[in-house]
PDB file of C-alpha atoms and ligand atoms in Angstrom:
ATOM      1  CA  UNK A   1     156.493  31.992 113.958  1.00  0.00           C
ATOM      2  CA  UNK A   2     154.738  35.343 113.378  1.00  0.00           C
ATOM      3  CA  UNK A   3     152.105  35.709 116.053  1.00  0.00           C
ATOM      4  CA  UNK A   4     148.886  37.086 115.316  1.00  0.00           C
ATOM      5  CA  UNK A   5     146.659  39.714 117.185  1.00  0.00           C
ATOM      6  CA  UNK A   6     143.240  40.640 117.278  1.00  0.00           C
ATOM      7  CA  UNK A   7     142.544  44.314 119.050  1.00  0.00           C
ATOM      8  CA  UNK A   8     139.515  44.793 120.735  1.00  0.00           C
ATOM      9  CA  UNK A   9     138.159  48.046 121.776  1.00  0.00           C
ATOM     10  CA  UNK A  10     134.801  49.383 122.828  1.00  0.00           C
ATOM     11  CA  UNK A  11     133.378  51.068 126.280  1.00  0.00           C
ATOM     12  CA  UNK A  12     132.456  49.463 129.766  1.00  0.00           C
ATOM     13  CA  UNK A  13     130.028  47.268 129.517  1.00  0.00           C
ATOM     14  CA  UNK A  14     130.093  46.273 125.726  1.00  0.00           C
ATOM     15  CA  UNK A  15     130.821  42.324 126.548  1.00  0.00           C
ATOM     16  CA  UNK A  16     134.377  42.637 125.635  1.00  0.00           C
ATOM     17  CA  UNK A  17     136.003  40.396 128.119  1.00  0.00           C
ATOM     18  CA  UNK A  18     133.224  37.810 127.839  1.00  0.00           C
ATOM     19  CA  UNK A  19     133.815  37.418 123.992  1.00  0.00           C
ATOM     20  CA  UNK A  20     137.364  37.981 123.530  1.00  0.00           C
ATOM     21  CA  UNK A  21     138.141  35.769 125.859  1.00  0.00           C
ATOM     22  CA  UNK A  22     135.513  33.093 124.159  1.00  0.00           C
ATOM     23  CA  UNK A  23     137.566  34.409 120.580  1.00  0.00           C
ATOM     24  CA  UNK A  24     140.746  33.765 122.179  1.00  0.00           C
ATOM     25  CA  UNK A  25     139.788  30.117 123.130  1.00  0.00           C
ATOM     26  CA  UNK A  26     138.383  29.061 119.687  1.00  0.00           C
ATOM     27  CA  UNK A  27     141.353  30.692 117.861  1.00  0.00           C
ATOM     28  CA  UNK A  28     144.165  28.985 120.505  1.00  0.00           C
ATOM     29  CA  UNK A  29     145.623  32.301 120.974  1.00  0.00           C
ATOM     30  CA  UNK A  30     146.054  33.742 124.745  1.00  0.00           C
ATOM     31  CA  UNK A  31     143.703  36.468 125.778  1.00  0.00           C
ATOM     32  CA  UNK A  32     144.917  39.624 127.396  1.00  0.00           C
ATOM     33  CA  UNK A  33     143.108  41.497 129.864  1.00  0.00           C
ATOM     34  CA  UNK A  34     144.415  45.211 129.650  1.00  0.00           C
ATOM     35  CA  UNK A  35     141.959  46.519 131.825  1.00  0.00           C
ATOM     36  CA  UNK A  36     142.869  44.556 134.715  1.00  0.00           C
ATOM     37  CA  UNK A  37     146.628  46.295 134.489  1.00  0.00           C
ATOM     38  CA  UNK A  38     145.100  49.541 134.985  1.00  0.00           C
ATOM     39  CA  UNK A  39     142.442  48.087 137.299  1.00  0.00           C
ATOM     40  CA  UNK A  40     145.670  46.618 139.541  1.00  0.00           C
ATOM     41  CA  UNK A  41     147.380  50.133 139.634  1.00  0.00           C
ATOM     42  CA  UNK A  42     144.244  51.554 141.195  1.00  0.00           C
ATOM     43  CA  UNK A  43     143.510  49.331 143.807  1.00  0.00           C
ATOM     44  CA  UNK A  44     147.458  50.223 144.772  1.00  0.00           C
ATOM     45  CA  UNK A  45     146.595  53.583 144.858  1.00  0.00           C
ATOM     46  CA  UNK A  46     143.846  53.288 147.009  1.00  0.00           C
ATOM     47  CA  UNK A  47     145.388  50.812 149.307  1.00  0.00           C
ATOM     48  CA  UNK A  48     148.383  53.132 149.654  1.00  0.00           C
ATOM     49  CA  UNK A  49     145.829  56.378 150.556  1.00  0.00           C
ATOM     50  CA  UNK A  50     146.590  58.328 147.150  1.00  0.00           C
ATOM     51  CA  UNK A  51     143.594  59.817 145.377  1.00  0.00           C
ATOM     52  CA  UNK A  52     143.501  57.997 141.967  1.00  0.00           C
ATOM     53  CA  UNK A  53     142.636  61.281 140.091  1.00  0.00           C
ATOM     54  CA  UNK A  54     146.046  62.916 142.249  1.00  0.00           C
ATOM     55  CA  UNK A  55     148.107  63.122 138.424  1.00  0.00           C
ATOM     56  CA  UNK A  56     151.161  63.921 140.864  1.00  0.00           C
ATOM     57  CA  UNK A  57     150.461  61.042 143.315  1.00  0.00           C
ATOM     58  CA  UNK A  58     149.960  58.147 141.472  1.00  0.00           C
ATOM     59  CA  UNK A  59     152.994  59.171 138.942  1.00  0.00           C
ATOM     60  CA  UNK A  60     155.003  59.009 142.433  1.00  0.00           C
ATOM     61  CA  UNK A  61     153.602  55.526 143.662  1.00  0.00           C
ATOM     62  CA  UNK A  62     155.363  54.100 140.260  1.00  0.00           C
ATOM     63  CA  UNK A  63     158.541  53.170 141.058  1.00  0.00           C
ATOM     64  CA  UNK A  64     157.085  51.516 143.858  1.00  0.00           C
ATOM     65  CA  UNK A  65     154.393  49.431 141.928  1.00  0.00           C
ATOM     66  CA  UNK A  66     155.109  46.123 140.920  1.00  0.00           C
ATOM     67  CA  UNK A  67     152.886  44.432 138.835  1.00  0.00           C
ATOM     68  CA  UNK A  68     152.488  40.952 137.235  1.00  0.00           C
ATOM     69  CA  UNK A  69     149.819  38.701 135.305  1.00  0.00           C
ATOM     70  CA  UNK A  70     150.473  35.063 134.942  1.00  0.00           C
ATOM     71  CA  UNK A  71     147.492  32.571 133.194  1.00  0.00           C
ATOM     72  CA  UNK A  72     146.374  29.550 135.598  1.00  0.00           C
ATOM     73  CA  UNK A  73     145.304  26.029 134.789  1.00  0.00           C
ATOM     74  CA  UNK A  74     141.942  26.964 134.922  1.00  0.00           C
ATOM     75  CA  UNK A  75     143.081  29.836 131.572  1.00  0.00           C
ATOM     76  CA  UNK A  76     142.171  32.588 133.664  1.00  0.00           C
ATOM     77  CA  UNK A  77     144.409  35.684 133.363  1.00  0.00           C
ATOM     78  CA  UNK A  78     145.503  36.077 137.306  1.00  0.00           C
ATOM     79  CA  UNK A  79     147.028  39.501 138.432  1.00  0.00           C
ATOM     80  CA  UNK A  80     149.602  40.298 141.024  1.00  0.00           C
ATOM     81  CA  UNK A  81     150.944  42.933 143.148  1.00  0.00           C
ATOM     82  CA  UNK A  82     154.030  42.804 144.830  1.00  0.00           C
ATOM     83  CA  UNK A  83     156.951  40.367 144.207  1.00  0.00           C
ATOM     84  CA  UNK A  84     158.081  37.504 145.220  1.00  0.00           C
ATOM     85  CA  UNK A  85     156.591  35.156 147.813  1.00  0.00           C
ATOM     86  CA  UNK A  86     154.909  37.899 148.632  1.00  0.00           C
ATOM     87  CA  UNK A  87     152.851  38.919 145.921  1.00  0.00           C
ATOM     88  CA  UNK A  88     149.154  38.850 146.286  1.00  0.00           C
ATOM     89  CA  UNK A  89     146.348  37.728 143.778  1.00  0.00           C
ATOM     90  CA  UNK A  90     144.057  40.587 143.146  1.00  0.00           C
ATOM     91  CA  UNK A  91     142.369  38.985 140.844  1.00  0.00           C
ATOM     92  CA  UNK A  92     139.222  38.846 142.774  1.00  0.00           C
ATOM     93  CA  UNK A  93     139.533  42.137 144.663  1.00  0.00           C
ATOM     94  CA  UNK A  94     139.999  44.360 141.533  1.00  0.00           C
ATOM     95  CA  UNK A  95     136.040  43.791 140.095  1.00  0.00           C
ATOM     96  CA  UNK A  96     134.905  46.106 142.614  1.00  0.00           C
ATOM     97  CA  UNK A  97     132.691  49.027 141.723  1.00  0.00           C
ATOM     98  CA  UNK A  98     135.240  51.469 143.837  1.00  0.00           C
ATOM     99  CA  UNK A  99     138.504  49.567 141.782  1.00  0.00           C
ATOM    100  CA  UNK A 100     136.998  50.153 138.509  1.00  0.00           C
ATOM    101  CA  UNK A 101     136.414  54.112 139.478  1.00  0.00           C
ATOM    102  CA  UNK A 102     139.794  54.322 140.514  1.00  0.00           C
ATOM    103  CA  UNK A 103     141.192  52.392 136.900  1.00  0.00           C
ATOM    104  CA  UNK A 104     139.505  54.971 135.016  1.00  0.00           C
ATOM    105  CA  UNK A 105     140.842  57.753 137.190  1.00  0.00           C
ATOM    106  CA  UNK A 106     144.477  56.090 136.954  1.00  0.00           C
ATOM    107  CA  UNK A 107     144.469  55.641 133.398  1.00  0.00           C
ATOM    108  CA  UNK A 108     143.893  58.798 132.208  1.00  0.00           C
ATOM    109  CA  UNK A 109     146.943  60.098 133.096  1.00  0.00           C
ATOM    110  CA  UNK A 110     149.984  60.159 130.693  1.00  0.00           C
ATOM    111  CA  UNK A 111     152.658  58.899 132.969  1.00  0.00           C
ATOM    112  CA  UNK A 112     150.619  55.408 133.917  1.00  0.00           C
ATOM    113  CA  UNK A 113     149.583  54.456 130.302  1.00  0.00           C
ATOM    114  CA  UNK A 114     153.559  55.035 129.400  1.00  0.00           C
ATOM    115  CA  UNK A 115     154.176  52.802 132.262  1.00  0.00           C
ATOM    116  CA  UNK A 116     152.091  49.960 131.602  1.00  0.00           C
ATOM    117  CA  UNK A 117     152.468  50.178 127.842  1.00  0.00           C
ATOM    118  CA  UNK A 118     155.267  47.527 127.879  1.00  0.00           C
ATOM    119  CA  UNK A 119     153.910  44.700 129.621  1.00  0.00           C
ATOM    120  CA  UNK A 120     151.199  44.955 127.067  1.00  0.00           C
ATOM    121  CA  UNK A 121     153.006  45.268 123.848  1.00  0.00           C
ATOM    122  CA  UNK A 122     155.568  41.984 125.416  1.00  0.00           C
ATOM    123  CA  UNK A 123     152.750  40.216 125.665  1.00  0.00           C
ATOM    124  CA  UNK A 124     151.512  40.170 121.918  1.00  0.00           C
ATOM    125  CA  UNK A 125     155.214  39.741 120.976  1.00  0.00           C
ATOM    126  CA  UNK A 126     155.344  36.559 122.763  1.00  0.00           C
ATOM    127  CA  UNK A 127     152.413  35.446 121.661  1.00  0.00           C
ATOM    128  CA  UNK A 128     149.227  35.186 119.571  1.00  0.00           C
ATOM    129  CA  UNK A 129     147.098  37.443 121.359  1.00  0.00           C
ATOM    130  CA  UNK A 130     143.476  38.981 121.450  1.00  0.00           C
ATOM    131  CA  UNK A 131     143.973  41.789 123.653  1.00  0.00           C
ATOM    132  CA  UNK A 132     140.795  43.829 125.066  1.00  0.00           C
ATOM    133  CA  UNK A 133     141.059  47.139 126.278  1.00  0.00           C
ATOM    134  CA  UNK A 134     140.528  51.132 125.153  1.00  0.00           C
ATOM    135  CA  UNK A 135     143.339  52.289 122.880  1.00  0.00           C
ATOM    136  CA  UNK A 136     144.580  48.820 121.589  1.00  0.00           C
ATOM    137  CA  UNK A 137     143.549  49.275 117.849  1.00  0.00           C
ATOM    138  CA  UNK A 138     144.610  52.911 118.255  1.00  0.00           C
ATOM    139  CA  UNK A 139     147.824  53.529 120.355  1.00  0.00           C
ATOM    140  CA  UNK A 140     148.692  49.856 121.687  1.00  0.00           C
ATOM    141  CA  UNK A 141     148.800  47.358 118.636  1.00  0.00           C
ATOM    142  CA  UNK A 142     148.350  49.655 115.704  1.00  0.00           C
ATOM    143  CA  UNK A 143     149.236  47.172 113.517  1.00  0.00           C
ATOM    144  CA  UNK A 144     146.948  44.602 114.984  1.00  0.00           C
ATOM    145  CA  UNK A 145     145.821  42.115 112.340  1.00  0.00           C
ATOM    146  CA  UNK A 146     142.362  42.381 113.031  1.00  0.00           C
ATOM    147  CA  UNK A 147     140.880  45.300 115.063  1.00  0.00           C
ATOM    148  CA  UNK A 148     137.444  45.115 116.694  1.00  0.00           C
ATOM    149  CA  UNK A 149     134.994  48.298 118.192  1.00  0.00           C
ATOM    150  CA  UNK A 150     132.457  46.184 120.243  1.00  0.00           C
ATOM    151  CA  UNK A 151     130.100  48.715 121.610  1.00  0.00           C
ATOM    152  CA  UNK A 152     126.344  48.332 122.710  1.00  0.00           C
ATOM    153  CA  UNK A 153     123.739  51.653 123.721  1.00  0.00           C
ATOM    154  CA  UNK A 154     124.140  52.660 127.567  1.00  0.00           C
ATOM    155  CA  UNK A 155     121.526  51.185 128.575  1.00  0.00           C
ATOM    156  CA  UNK A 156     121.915  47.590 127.135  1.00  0.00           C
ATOM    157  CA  UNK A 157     125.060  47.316 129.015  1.00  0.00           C
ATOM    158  CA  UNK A 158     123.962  48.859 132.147  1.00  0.00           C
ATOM    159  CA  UNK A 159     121.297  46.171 132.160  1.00  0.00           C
ATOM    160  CA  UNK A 160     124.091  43.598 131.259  1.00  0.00           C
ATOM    161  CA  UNK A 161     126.516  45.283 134.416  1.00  0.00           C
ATOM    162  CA  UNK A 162     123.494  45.540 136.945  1.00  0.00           C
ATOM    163  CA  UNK A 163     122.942  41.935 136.281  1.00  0.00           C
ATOM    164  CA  UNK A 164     126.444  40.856 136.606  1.00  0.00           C
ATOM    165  CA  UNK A 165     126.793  42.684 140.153  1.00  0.00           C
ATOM    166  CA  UNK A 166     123.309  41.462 141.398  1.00  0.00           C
ATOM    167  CA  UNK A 167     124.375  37.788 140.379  1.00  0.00           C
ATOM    168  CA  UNK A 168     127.491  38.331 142.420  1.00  0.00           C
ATOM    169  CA  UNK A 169     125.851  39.570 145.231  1.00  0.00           C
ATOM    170  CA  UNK A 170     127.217  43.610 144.886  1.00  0.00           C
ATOM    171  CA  UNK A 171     124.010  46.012 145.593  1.00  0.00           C
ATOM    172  CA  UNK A 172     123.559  48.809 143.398  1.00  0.00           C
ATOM    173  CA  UNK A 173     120.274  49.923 141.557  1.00  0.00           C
ATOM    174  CA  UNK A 174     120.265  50.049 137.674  1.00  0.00           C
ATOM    175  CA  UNK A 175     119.988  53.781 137.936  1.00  0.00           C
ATOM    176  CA  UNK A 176     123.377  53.878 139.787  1.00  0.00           C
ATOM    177  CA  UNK A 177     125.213  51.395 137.232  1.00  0.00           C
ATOM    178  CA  UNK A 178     123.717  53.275 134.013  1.00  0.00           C
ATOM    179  CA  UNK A 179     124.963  56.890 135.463  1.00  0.00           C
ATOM    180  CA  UNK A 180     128.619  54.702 136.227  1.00  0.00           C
ATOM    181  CA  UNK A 181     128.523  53.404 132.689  1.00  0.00           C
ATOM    182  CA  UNK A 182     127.571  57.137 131.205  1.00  0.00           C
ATOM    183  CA  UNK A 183     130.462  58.613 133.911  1.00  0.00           C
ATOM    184  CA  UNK A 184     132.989  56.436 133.038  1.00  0.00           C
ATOM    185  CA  UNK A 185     132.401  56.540 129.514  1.00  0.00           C
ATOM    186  CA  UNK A 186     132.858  60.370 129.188  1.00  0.00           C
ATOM    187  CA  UNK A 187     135.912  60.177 130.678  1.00  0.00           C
ATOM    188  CA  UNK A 188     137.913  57.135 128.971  1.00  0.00           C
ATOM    189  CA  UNK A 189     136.590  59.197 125.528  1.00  0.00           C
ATOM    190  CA  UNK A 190     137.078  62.736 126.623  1.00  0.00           C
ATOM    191  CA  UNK A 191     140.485  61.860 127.822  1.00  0.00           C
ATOM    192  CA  UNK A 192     143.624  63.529 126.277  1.00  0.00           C
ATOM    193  CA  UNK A 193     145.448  60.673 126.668  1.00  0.00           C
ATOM    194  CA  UNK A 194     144.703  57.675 124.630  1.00  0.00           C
ATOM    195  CA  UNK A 195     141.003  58.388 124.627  1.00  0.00           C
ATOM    196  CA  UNK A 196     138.638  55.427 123.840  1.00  0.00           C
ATOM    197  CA  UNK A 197     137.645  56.007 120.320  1.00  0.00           C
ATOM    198  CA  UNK A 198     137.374  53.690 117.317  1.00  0.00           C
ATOM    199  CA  UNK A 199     139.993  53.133 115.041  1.00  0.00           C
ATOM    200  CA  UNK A 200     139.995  53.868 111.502  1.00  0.00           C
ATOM    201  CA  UNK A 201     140.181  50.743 110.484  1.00  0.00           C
ATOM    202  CA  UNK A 202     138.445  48.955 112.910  1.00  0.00           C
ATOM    203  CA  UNK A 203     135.436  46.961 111.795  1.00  0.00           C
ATOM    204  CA  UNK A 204     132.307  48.294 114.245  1.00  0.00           C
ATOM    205  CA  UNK A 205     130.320  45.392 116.266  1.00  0.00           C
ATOM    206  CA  UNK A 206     127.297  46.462 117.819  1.00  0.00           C
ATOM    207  CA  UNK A 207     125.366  44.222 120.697  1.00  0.00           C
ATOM    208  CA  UNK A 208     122.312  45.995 121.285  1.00  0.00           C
ATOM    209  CA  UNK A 209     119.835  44.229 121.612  1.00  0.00           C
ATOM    210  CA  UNK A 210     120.990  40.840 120.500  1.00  0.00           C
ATOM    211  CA  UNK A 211     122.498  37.945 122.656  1.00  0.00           C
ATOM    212  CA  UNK A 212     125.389  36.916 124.063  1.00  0.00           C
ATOM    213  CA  UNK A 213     125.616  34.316 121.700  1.00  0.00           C
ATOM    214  CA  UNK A 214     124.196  36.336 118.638  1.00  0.00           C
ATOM    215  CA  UNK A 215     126.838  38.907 119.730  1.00  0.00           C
ATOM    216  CA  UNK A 216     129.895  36.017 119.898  1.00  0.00           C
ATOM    217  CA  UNK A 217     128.943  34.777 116.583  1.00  0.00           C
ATOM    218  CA  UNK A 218     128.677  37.955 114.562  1.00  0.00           C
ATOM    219  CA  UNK A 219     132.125  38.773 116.515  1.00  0.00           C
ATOM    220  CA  UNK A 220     133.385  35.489 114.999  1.00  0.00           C
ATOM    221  CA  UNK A 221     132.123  35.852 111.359  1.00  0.00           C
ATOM    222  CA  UNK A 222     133.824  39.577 111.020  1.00  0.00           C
ATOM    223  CA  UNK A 223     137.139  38.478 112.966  1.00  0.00           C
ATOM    224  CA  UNK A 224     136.911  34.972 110.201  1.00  0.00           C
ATOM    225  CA  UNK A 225     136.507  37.307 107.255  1.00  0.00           C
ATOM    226  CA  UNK A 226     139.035  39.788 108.476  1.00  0.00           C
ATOM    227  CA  UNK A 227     142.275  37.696 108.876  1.00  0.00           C
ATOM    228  CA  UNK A 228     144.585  37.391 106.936  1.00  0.00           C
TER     229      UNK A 228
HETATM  230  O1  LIG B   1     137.899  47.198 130.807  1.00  0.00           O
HETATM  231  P1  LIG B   1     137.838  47.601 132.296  1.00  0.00           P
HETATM  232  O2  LIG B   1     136.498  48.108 132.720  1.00  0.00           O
HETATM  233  O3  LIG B   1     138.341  46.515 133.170  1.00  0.00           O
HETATM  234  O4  LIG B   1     138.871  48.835 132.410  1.00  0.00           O
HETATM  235  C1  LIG B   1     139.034  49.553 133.590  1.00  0.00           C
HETATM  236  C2  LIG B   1     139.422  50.987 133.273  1.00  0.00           C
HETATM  237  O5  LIG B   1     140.736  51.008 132.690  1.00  0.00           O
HETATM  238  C3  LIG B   1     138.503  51.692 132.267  1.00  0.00           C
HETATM  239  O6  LIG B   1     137.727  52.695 132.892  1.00  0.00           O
HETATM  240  C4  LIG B   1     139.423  52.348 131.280  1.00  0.00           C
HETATM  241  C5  LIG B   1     140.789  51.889 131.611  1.00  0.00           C
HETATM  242  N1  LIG B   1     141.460  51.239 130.486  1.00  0.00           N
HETATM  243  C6  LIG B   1     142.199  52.014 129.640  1.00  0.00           C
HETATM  244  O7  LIG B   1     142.227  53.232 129.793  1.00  0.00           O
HETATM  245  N2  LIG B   1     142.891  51.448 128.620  1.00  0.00           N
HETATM  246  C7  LIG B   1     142.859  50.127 128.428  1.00  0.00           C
HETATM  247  N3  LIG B   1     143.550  49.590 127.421  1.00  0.00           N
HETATM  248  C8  LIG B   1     142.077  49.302 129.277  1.00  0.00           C
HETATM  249  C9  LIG B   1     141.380  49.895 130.309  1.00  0.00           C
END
């Protein structure tokens, strides 16, 4: 059978995970996380002392890395590092402010997004996939079926991120998470490598100011029209 995938791309914040994996449960098809595979390699770096933003350093800590994702009962996408017996579920430990800094840092360089483009692109060959992440409409799945750019102003999802860390118990002011949001976003779109930016043909969703469920339903409606 020809699997289907839907590519979803937008900046930090924009609700992506929330909704594609929402998408991915109405449509059947398995949701994929790409974040979280970058997120994994930098909480390796830091654990092993290397400076994230060290080009030379991480590239070195590759052959060492091993990474794996597996889905649980419960549908959520759990990540791994190390192998066998051994390996240990970061699943929690990567949604840390400090792990997302050090994703950002990680996957801006040329040698890591080569790395961990495999494991991606196996994953929407084995199966029908909606896949969130920066450069999945553009450099990942360019032939994607449907291709989304969810996006939302700054400061809608700084107020949606702020939230989120207050509600699990992480203490930073809303001033801190917007300049974060505005940080991170100049640098996953002023990247030279794979930078976030929308792809030609992807069909523009934007959340500000609307709901979560507003948001999921509009997302919906344009992925229903859309495939094929
Ligand atoms: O979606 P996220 O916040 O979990 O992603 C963490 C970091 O990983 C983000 O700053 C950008 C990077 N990333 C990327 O460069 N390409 C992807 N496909 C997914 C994430």
């Amino acid at each position: 059978m020809e699997h289907k995938s839907i590519a979803i791309d937008g900046p930090s914040g924009a609700g992506k995970s929330t909704m594609a994996k929402r998408l991915a449960r109405e449509l059947g098809f398995i949701y994929v996380d790409t974040g979280a595979i970058y997120r994994t390699l930098g909480l390796f770096a830091l654990s092993r002392g290397v400076d994230p933003s060290d080009g030379e350093g991480v590239k070195a800590l590759l052959p060492a890395v091993s990474i794996s994702m597996n889905y649980g009962s419960d549908g959520l996408q759990h990540m791994y590092l190390g192998g066998g017996v051994d390996r240990e579920d970061v699943t929690e430990s990567i949604r840390t402010p400090e792990v997302s800094d050090a994703a950002s840092k990680v996957s801006a360089i040329p040698a890591v997004r080569d790395f961990l483009m495999d494991m991606q692109r196996e994953m929407a060959k084995k199966h029908s996939v909606v896949m969130d992440g920066r450069d999945i409409g553009t450099v990942v799945l360019p032939k994607a079926d449907v291709k989304i750019f969810l996006t939302a102003s700054p400061e809608e999802r700084a107020r949606r991120r702020y939230a989120e860390l207050k509600q699990r118990g992480i203490v930073e002011t809303y001033e801190t998470v917007l300049a974060d949001i505005e940080e991170r976003d100049a640098r996953d779109s002023g990247r030279a490598a794979a930078p976030l930016k929308q792809a030609q043909d992807a069909l523009r969703v934007d959340t500000t100011g609307i709901s979560m469920e507003e948001s999921f339903q509009l997302l919906l409606q344009t992925v229903q029209e859309h495939m094929v």
